[in-house]
Amino acid sequence: MSTPKIWVLGDGQLGAMMRYAGQPLALDVQPVDIMAPSAKTLPLAEQDIVTAEREQWPESATSRQLSEHQNFINGPVFGRLADRFSQKSLLDKLGIATSPWVNVTQTTSATELHRQLGDKVLLKRRTGGYDGKGQYWLYADKPDEVPAQWHNAAIAEQGIAFDEEVSLVGARSRDGRCHFYPLALNLHQDGILMASIAPLPRLNSLQTQAEAMLSSIMAELDYVGVMAMECFRVGDTLLVNELAPRVHNSGHWTLTGCHTSQFELHLRALMGWPIAPLVPALPVAMVNLIGVDWQEQWLTLPGAELFWYNKQVRPGRKVGHLNLNVTDAAQLTCTLATLKTCMPAHYLAPLNWLGHELLS
Ligand code: ATP
Ligand code: MG
């Protein structure tokens, strides 16, 4: 059997996990550092497939070669979703619930935004934001204005007093069929994902609603592969917060919690291969390792699997994650207690949250 090589635009942890997922299937997955100074023309064959692990990329000879390949999957989708203006416009067009928003133009004032969107308004840069970067809050009771450099470069959203945040990760195959994991419950701190839990039975009642939303988005875009949809839950209703046309941090639980991980799912969809039902094997609590040094103690935790990205540790930077397989309460109690002793103070709230959701 001659299989095409799969090239990944980007060589971060998502590309690495995709490469790892390809190995048992004998799929040659090649993440590419698009800014490598020594970059030569890549030996791309006509039948090869190109995917991306990021929504946006700088122009380089390498990124151009990859994104102009005839089998660059979902090519036009990236630009459309990477800009919050066109992403929100797409949701509106499809009639999918999302936080009320307006475009920030040259003349948009804070007063006008508060009049249209309420007391709490969140400015989000149209492109390039991640992990809560590229956000600016405006409060009606604090004198403030739209910062100069945010005009014509941001959208403004109503601040949503949501109950909690969930996300749906799924894939659309080449034949148009959609496949979904159960919803994940996510905890963000300062705009950055700290921890996820999936599956969680109490979220089952939202599954159909979420799947209908993401199905219609992926169908509209004629999308192939894995996409993630982040949502706010407000009562029984989901509001889409944002879409990511790629494998996603809130889907990392599938590396240990499901027979087909999100990375393998993406590869199968790209290849047009069959996709078996995505039945979780066991619940997982995923803890992101953010700005923390490698600790041998993580390896002593029973039922825990460490994914270390081999990146330089910097404050606020995701450098790995731990998947805690939730098989019995006593073990999880013990694991959370150990983590509380070895993790920095800002992990106390996420670890307590995991205990509350999974043990009470
Ligand atoms: P990501 O790293 O997921 O791409 P991001 O920084 O690009 O994130 P968002 O996902 O839009 O941007 O926002 C990050 C977090 O900020 C959300 O998960 C949520 O906790 C909070 N947030 C975003 N939009 C709103 C809103 N309209 N109202 C209240 N909180 C919000
Ligand atoms: Mg987000």
mmCIF file of N, CA, C and O in Angstrom, residues 76-156:
data_model
loop_
_atom_site.group_PDB
_atom_site.id
_atom_site.type_symbol
_atom_site.label_atom_id
_atom_site.label_comp_id
_atom_site.label_asym_id
_atom_site.label_seq_id
_atom_site.Cartn_x
_atom_site.Cartn_y
_atom_site.Cartn_z
ATOM 1 N N PRO A 76 -9.066 27.540 2.391
ATOM 2 C CA PRO A 76 -9.750 28.819 2.569
ATOM 3 C C PRO A 76 -10.344 29.016 3.968
ATOM 4 O O PRO A 76 -10.688 30.127 4.353
ATOM 5 N N VAL A 77 -10.450 27.937 4.731
ATOM 6 C CA VAL A 77 -11.103 28.044 6.051
ATOM 7 C C VAL A 77 -10.229 28.812 7.039
ATOM 8 O O VAL A 77 -10.734 29.562 7.891
ATOM 9 N N PHE A 78 -8.910 28.632 6.918
ATOM 10 C CA PHE A 78 -8.035 29.196 7.952
ATOM 11 C C PHE A 78 -8.189 30.709 8.073
ATOM 12 O O PHE A 78 -8.400 31.233 9.157
ATOM 13 N N GLY A 79 -8.097 31.396 6.953
ATOM 14 C CA GLY A 79 -8.221 32.851 6.984
ATOM 15 C C GLY A 79 -9.582 33.278 7.514
ATOM 16 O O GLY A 79 -9.696 34.237 8.285
ATOM 17 N N ARG A 80 -10.601 32.533 7.134
ATOM 18 C CA ARG A 80 -11.960 32.909 7.522
ATOM 19 C C ARG A 80 -12.169 32.772 9.037
ATOM 20 O O ARG A 80 -12.861 33.586 9.647
ATOM 21 N N LEU A 81 -11.585 31.751 9.623
ATOM 22 C CA LEU A 81 -11.769 31.572 11.068
ATOM 23 C C LEU A 81 -10.709 32.297 11.890
ATOM 24 O O LEU A 81 -10.928 32.587 13.066
ATOM 25 N N ALA A 82 -9.566 32.593 11.284
ATOM 26 C CA ALA A 82 -8.506 33.262 12.048
ATOM 27 C C ALA A 82 -8.860 34.713 12.337
ATOM 28 O O ALA A 82 -8.324 35.322 13.260
ATOM 29 N N ASP A 83 -9.770 35.270 11.552
ATOM 30 C CA ASP A 83 -10.217 36.648 11.780
ATOM 31 C C ASP A 83 -11.554 36.598 12.523
ATOM 32 O O ASP A 83 -12.533 36.047 12.031
ATOM 33 N N ARG A 84 -11.560 37.161 13.732
ATOM 34 C CA ARG A 84 -12.781 37.067 14.541
ATOM 35 C C ARG A 84 -13.975 37.736 13.866
ATOM 36 O O ARG A 84 -15.108 37.337 14.097
ATOM 37 N N PHE A 85 -13.707 38.733 13.033
ATOM 38 C CA PHE A 85 -14.815 39.398 12.346
ATOM 39 C C PHE A 85 -15.516 38.402 11.411
ATOM 40 O O PHE A 85 -16.731 38.227 11.465
ATOM 41 N N SER A 86 -14.745 37.720 10.577
ATOM 42 C CA SER A 86 -15.399 36.785 9.643
ATOM 43 C C SER A 86 -15.895 35.532 10.367
ATOM 44 O O SER A 86 -16.885 34.934 9.969
ATOM 45 N N GLN A 87 -15.226 35.165 11.472
ATOM 46 C CA GLN A 87 -15.712 34.001 12.237
ATOM 47 C C GLN A 87 -17.085 34.293 12.860
ATOM 48 O O GLN A 87 -18.021 33.490 12.778
ATOM 49 N N LYS A 88 -17.208 35.457 13.490
ATOM 50 C CA LYS A 88 -18.495 35.830 14.106
ATOM 51 C C LYS A 88 -19.556 36.012 13.027
ATOM 52 O O LYS A 88 -20.721 35.657 13.224
ATOM 53 N N SER A 89 -19.162 36.569 11.868
ATOM 54 C CA SER A 89 -20.117 36.754 10.771
ATOM 55 C C SER A 89 -20.646 35.406 10.288
ATOM 56 O O SER A 89 -21.831 35.270 9.970
ATOM 57 N N LEU A 90 -19.770 34.413 10.265
ATOM 58 C CA LEU A 90 -20.192 33.068 9.857
ATOM 59 C C LEU A 90 -21.240 32.519 10.835
ATOM 60 O O LEU A 90 -22.266 31.960 10.428
ATOM 61 N N LEU A 91 -20.977 32.686 12.133
ATOM 62 C CA LEU A 91 -21.940 32.191 13.147
ATOM 63 C C LEU A 91 -23.285 32.888 12.977
ATOM 64 O O LEU A 91 -24.342 32.252 13.024
ATOM 65 N N ASP A 92 -23.247 34.193 12.758
ATOM 66 C CA ASP A 92 -24.498 34.955 12.567
ATOM 67 C C ASP A 92 -25.234 34.453 11.323
ATOM 68 O O ASP A 92 -26.447 34.257 11.344
ATOM 69 N N LYS A 93 -24.485 34.234 10.260
ATOM 70 C CA LYS A 93 -25.098 33.771 9.011
ATOM 71 C C LYS A 93 -25.818 32.435 9.218
ATOM 72 O O LYS A 93 -26.888 32.203 8.667
ATOM 73 N N LEU A 94 -25.203 31.576 10.034
ATOM 74 C CA LEU A 94 -25.798 30.253 10.255
ATOM 75 C C LEU A 94 -26.849 30.275 11.369
ATOM 76 O O LEU A 94 -27.450 29.245 11.684
ATOM 77 N N GLY A 95 -27.047 31.422 11.986
ATOM 78 C CA GLY A 95 -28.033 31.521 13.070
ATOM 79 C C GLY A 95 -27.606 30.765 14.314
ATOM 80 O O GLY A 95 -28.437 30.255 15.069
ATOM 81 N N ILE A 96 -26.289 30.681 14.538
ATOM 82 C CA ILE A 96 -25.767 29.961 15.706
ATOM 83 C C ILE A 96 -25.533 30.952 16.844
ATOM 84 O O ILE A 96 -24.894 31.999 16.645
ATOM 85 N N ALA A 97 -26.040 30.615 18.023
ATOM 86 C CA ALA A 97 -25.951 31.534 19.158
ATOM 87 C C ALA A 97 -24.500 31.814 19.520
ATOM 88 O O ALA A 97 -23.678 30.901 19.623
ATOM 89 N N THR A 98 -24.208 33.086 19.724
ATOM 90 C CA THR A 98 -22.861 33.508 20.120
ATOM 91 C C THR A 98 -23.019 34.806 20.908
ATOM 92 O O THR A 98 -24.080 35.425 20.862
ATOM 93 N N SER A 99 -21.989 35.222 21.629
ATOM 94 C CA SER A 99 -22.141 36.457 22.411
ATOM 95 C C SER A 99 -22.368 37.631 21.453
ATOM 96 O O SER A 99 -21.696 37.717 20.418
ATOM 97 N N PRO A 100 -23.321 38.515 21.784
ATOM 98 C CA PRO A 100 -23.559 39.679 20.925
ATOM 99 C C PRO A 100 -22.250 40.458 20.714
ATOM 100 O O PRO A 100 -21.444 40.573 21.639
ATOM 101 N N TRP A 101 -22.084 40.982 19.511
ATOM 102 C CA TRP A 101 -20.802 41.604 19.175
ATOM 103 C C TRP A 101 -20.992 42.700 18.133
ATOM 104 O O TRP A 101 -21.996 42.726 17.434
ATOM 105 N N VAL A 102 -19.998 43.559 18.058
ATOM 106 C CA VAL A 102 -19.942 44.553 16.979
ATOM 107 C C VAL A 102 -18.484 44.710 16.542
ATOM 108 O O VAL A 102 -17.562 44.363 17.287
ATOM 109 N N ASN A 103 -18.332 45.242 15.348
ATOM 110 C CA ASN A 103 -16.983 45.511 14.852
ATOM 111 C C ASN A 103 -16.494 46.831 15.463
ATOM 112 O O ASN A 103 -17.282 47.748 15.679
ATOM 113 N N VAL A 104 -15.213 46.914 15.764
ATOM 114 C CA VAL A 104 -14.649 48.164 16.307
ATOM 115 C C VAL A 104 -14.028 48.944 15.144
ATOM 116 O O VAL A 104 -13.035 48.497 14.562
ATOM 117 N N THR A 105 -14.632 50.072 14.824
ATOM 118 C CA THR A 105 -14.146 50.874 13.692
ATOM 119 C C THR A 105 -13.298 52.044 14.208
ATOM 120 O O THR A 105 -13.045 52.153 15.417
ATOM 121 N N GLN A 106 -12.933 52.923 13.297
ATOM 122 C CA GLN A 106 -12.115 54.078 13.649
ATOM 123 C C GLN A 106 -12.813 54.976 14.673
ATOM 124 O O GLN A 106 -12.166 55.570 15.535
ATOM 125 N N THR A 107 -14.135 55.019 14.600
ATOM 126 C CA THR A 107 -14.875 55.986 15.427
ATOM 127 C C THR A 107 -15.584 55.349 16.621
ATOM 128 O O THR A 107 -16.227 56.052 17.402
ATOM 129 N N THR A 108 -15.468 54.042 16.795
ATOM 130 C CA THR A 108 -16.191 53.369 17.887
ATOM 131 C C THR A 108 -15.724 53.893 19.246
ATOM 132 O O THR A 108 -14.520 53.927 19.523
ATOM 133 N N SER A 109 -16.668 54.270 20.097
ATOM 134 C CA SER A 109 -16.306 54.762 21.432
ATOM 135 C C SER A 109 -16.776 53.773 22.493
ATOM 136 O O SER A 109 -17.676 52.958 22.254
ATOM 137 N N ALA A 110 -16.177 53.899 23.678
ATOM 138 C CA ALA A 110 -16.569 53.027 24.789
ATOM 139 C C ALA A 110 -18.040 53.263 25.138
ATOM 140 O O ALA A 110 -18.780 52.308 25.393
ATOM 141 N N THR A 111 -18.471 54.504 25.130
ATOM 142 C CA THR A 111 -19.876 54.828 25.466
ATOM 143 C C THR A 111 -20.830 54.099 24.534
ATOM 144 O O THR A 111 -21.818 53.504 24.974
ATOM 145 N N GLU A 112 -20.513 54.163 23.251
ATOM 146 C CA GLU A 112 -21.368 53.512 22.266
ATOM 147 C C GLU A 112 -21.363 51.990 22.478
ATOM 148 O O GLU A 112 -22.400 51.329 22.387
ATOM 149 N N LEU A 113 -20.194 51.430 22.790
ATOM 150 C CA LEU A 113 -20.123 49.980 23.014
ATOM 151 C C LEU A 113 -20.955 49.585 24.229
ATOM 152 O O LEU A 113 -21.661 48.574 24.204
ATOM 153 N N HIS A 114 -20.880 50.393 25.304
ATOM 154 C CA HIS A 114 -21.675 50.060 26.494
ATOM 155 C C HIS A 114 -23.165 50.176 26.188
ATOM 156 O O HIS A 114 -23.965 49.380 26.675
ATOM 157 N N ARG A 115 -23.519 51.158 25.356
ATOM 158 C CA ARG A 115 -24.931 51.314 24.995
ATOM 159 C C ARG A 115 -25.415 50.082 24.207
ATOM 160 O O ARG A 115 -26.507 49.562 24.444
ATOM 161 N N GLN A 116 -24.572 49.578 23.323
ATOM 162 C CA GLN A 116 -25.000 48.446 22.484
ATOM 163 C C GLN A 116 -24.848 47.092 23.171
ATOM 164 O O GLN A 116 -25.626 46.185 22.935
ATOM 165 N N LEU A 117 -23.810 46.964 24.020
ATOM 166 C CA LEU A 117 -23.467 45.622 24.514
ATOM 167 C C LEU A 117 -23.580 45.457 26.026
ATOM 168 O O LEU A 117 -23.485 44.337 26.526
ATOM 169 N N GLY A 118 -23.752 46.567 26.741
ATOM 170 C CA GLY A 118 -23.906 46.442 28.195
ATOM 171 C C GLY A 118 -22.696 46.955 28.956
ATOM 172 O O GLY A 118 -21.762 47.517 28.388
ATOM 173 N N ASP A 119 -22.735 46.714 30.284
ATOM 174 C CA ASP A 119 -21.728 47.299 31.170
ATOM 175 C C ASP A 119 -20.334 46.681 31.015
ATOM 176 O O ASP A 119 -19.326 47.329 31.245
ATOM 177 N N LYS A 120 -20.322 45.400 30.682
ATOM 178 C CA LYS A 120 -19.012 44.740 30.532
ATOM 179 C C LYS A 120 -18.823 44.387 29.072
ATOM 180 O O LYS A 120 -19.606 43.631 28.494
ATOM 181 N N VAL A 121 -17.774 44.950 28.512
ATOM 182 C CA VAL A 121 -17.506 44.730 27.080
ATOM 183 C C VAL A 121 -16.076 44.222 26.939
ATOM 184 O O VAL A 121 -15.148 44.761 27.553
ATOM 185 N N LEU A 122 -15.928 43.176 26.158
ATOM 186 C CA LEU A 122 -14.603 42.613 25.957
ATOM 187 C C LEU A 122 -14.142 42.886 24.523
ATOM 188 O O LEU A 122 -14.775 42.431 23.567
ATOM 189 N N LEU A 123 -13.072 43.666 24.413
ATOM 190 C CA LEU A 123 -12.468 43.868 23.090
ATOM 191 C C LEU A 123 -11.553 42.688 22.807
ATOM 192 O O LEU A 123 -10.800 42.257 23.687
ATOM 193 N N LYS A 124 -11.670 42.162 21.604
ATOM 194 C CA LYS A 124 -10.771 41.062 21.217
ATOM 195 C C LYS A 124 -10.131 41.426 19.886
ATOM 196 O O LYS A 124 -10.832 41.796 18.937
ATOM 197 N N ARG A 125 -8.840 41.328 19.843
ATOM 198 C CA ARG A 125 -8.155 41.614 18.579
ATOM 199 C C ARG A 125 -8.655 40.635 17.527
ATOM 200 O O ARG A 125 -8.905 39.460 17.818
ATOM 201 N N ARG A 126 -8.827 41.147 16.311
ATOM 202 C CA ARG A 126 -9.421 40.301 15.267
ATOM 203 C C ARG A 126 -8.539 39.101 14.945
ATOM 204 O O ARG A 126 -9.047 38.001 14.709
ATOM 205 N N THR A 127 -7.238 39.299 14.971
ATOM 206 C CA THR A 127 -6.346 38.183 14.651
ATOM 207 C C THR A 127 -5.228 38.086 15.689
ATOM 208 O O THR A 127 -4.897 39.061 16.361
ATOM 209 N N GLY A 128 -4.704 36.893 15.798
ATOM 210 C CA GLY A 128 -3.467 36.685 16.554
ATOM 211 C C GLY A 128 -3.615 36.443 18.044
ATOM 212 O O GLY A 128 -2.640 36.110 18.699
ATOM 213 N N GLY A 129 -4.828 36.607 18.612
ATOM 214 C CA GLY A 129 -4.967 36.394 20.058
ATOM 215 C C GLY A 129 -4.939 34.908 20.402
ATOM 216 O O GLY A 129 -5.358 34.078 19.614
ATOM 217 N N TYR A 130 -4.425 34.593 21.567
ATOM 218 C CA TYR A 130 -4.519 33.228 22.093
ATOM 219 C C TYR A 130 -4.258 33.284 23.586
ATOM 220 O O TYR A 130 -3.660 34.247 24.078
ATOM 221 N N ASP A 131 -4.744 32.256 24.300
ATOM 222 C CA ASP A 131 -4.517 32.167 25.753
ATOM 223 C C ASP A 131 -4.830 33.482 26.468
ATOM 224 O O ASP A 131 -4.107 33.897 27.370
ATOM 225 N N GLY A 132 -5.885 34.149 26.040
ATOM 226 C CA GLY A 132 -6.306 35.384 26.702
ATOM 227 C C GLY A 132 -5.500 36.608 26.292
ATOM 228 O O GLY A 132 -5.776 37.720 26.747
ATOM 229 N N LYS A 133 -4.486 36.393 25.433
ATOM 230 C CA LYS A 133 -3.733 37.559 24.941
ATOM 231 C C LYS A 133 -4.551 38.182 23.826
ATOM 232 O O LYS A 133 -5.236 37.490 23.083
ATOM 233 N N GLY A 134 -4.494 39.491 23.719
ATOM 234 C CA GLY A 134 -5.302 40.147 22.692
ATOM 235 C C GLY A 134 -6.714 40.415 23.168
ATOM 236 O O GLY A 134 -7.652 40.437 22.372
ATOM 237 N N GLN A 135 -6.881 40.591 24.478
ATOM 238 C CA GLN A 135 -8.194 40.951 25.035
ATOM 239 C C GLN A 135 -8.051 42.225 25.880
ATOM 240 O O GLN A 135 -7.018 42.448 26.506
ATOM 241 N N TYR A 136 -9.121 43.003 25.891
ATOM 242 C CA TYR A 136 -9.115 44.243 26.690
ATOM 243 C C TYR A 136 -10.538 44.482 27.191
ATOM 244 O O TYR A 136 -11.461 44.593 26.392
ATOM 245 N N TRP A 137 -10.703 44.539 28.510
ATOM 246 C CA TRP A 137 -12.042 44.738 29.085
ATOM 247 C C TRP A 137 -12.347 46.220 29.250
ATOM 248 O O TRP A 137 -11.493 46.990 29.703
ATOM 249 N N LEU A 138 -13.559 46.582 28.926
ATOM 250 C CA LEU A 138 -14.080 47.933 29.199
ATOM 251 C C LEU A 138 -15.238 47.795 30.181
ATOM 252 O O LEU A 138 -16.151 46.993 29.951
ATOM 253 N N TYR A 139 -15.191 48.553 31.282
ATOM 254 C CA TYR A 139 -16.258 48.506 32.290
ATOM 255 C C TYR A 139 -16.943 49.862 32.328
ATOM 256 O O TYR A 139 -16.267 50.906 32.419
ATOM 257 N N ALA A 140 -18.279 49.852 32.324
ATOM 258 C CA ALA A 140 -19.032 51.113 32.270
ATOM 259 C C ALA A 140 -18.745 51.986 33.486
ATOM 260 O O ALA A 140 -18.779 53.219 33.402
ATOM 261 N N ASP A 141 -18.428 51.354 34.639
ATOM 262 C CA ASP A 141 -18.217 52.163 35.850
ATOM 263 C C ASP A 141 -16.763 52.617 36.014
ATOM 264 O O ASP A 141 -16.393 53.176 37.040
ATOM 265 N N LYS A 142 -15.938 52.357 35.011
ATOM 266 C CA LYS A 142 -14.552 52.857 35.063
ATOM 267 C C LYS A 142 -14.317 53.718 33.835
ATOM 268 O O LYS A 142 -14.583 53.277 32.714
ATOM 269 N N PRO A 143 -13.816 54.932 34.035
ATOM 270 C CA PRO A 143 -13.586 55.771 32.858
ATOM 271 C C PRO A 143 -12.485 55.142 31.997
ATOM 272 O O PRO A 143 -11.390 54.885 32.491
ATOM 273 N N ASP A 144 -12.815 54.871 30.777
ATOM 274 C CA ASP A 144 -11.845 54.226 29.885
ATOM 275 C C ASP A 144 -12.299 54.461 28.448
ATOM 276 O O ASP A 144 -13.433 54.875 28.214
ATOM 277 N N GLU A 145 -11.436 54.196 27.528
ATOM 278 C CA GLU A 145 -11.762 54.382 26.116
ATOM 279 C C GLU A 145 -11.176 53.218 25.318
ATOM 280 O O GLU A 145 -10.313 52.491 25.828
ATOM 281 N N VAL A 146 -11.655 53.058 24.121
ATOM 282 C CA VAL A 146 -11.067 52.046 23.237
ATOM 283 C C VAL A 146 -9.624 52.476 22.971
ATOM 284 O O VAL A 146 -9.399 53.586 22.469
ATOM 285 N N PRO A 147 -8.635 51.653 23.324
ATOM 286 C CA PRO A 147 -7.249 52.079 23.107
ATOM 287 C C PRO A 147 -6.992 52.336 21.607
ATOM 288 O O PRO A 147 -7.561 51.644 20.763
ATOM 289 N N ALA A 148 -6.158 53.327 21.355
ATOM 290 C CA ALA A 148 -5.959 53.799 19.974
ATOM 291 C C ALA A 148 -5.665 52.661 18.993
ATOM 292 O O ALA A 148 -6.271 52.565 17.937
ATOM 293 N N GLN A 149 -4.762 51.780 19.406
ATOM 294 C CA GLN A 149 -4.340 50.750 18.439
ATOM 295 C C GLN A 149 -5.364 49.619 18.274
ATOM 296 O O GLN A 149 -5.125 48.664 17.540
ATOM 297 N N TRP A 150 -6.507 49.732 18.963
ATOM 298 C CA TRP A 150 -7.531 48.688 18.822
ATOM 299 C C TRP A 150 -8.586 49.072 17.780
ATOM 300 O O TRP A 150 -9.412 48.248 17.405
ATOM 301 N N HIS A 151 -8.573 50.336 17.349
ATOM 302 C CA HIS A 151 -9.526 50.736 16.307
ATOM 303 C C HIS A 151 -9.196 50.002 15.011
ATOM 304 O O HIS A 151 -8.018 49.845 14.665
ATOM 305 N N ASN A 152 -10.222 49.559 14.325
ATOM 306 C CA ASN A 152 -10.068 48.828 13.051
ATOM 307 C C ASN A 152 -9.275 47.534 13.193
ATOM 308 O O ASN A 152 -8.801 46.992 12.190
ATOM 309 N N ALA A 153 -9.075 47.060 14.427
ATOM 310 C CA ALA A 153 -8.271 45.849 14.601
ATOM 311 C C ALA A 153 -8.919 44.883 15.591
ATOM 312 O O ALA A 153 -8.314 43.892 15.979
ATOM 313 N N ALA A 154 -10.149 45.197 16.007
ATOM 314 C CA ALA A 154 -10.771 44.375 17.057
ATOM 315 C C ALA A 154 -12.272 44.249 16.825
ATOM 316 O O ALA A 154 -12.865 45.002 16.057
ATOM 317 N N ILE A 155 -12.850 43.280 17.501
ATOM 318 C CA ILE A 155 -14.305 43.253 17.648
ATOM 319 C C ILE A 155 -14.581 43.495 19.133
ATOM 320 O O ILE A 155 -13.672 43.371 19.970
ATOM 321 N N ALA A 156 -15.810 43.841 19.444
ATOM 322 C CA ALA A 156 -16.212 44.002 20.845
ATOM 323 C C ALA A 156 -17.324 43.012 21.120
ATOM 324 O O ALA A 156 -18.247 42.866 20.318
#
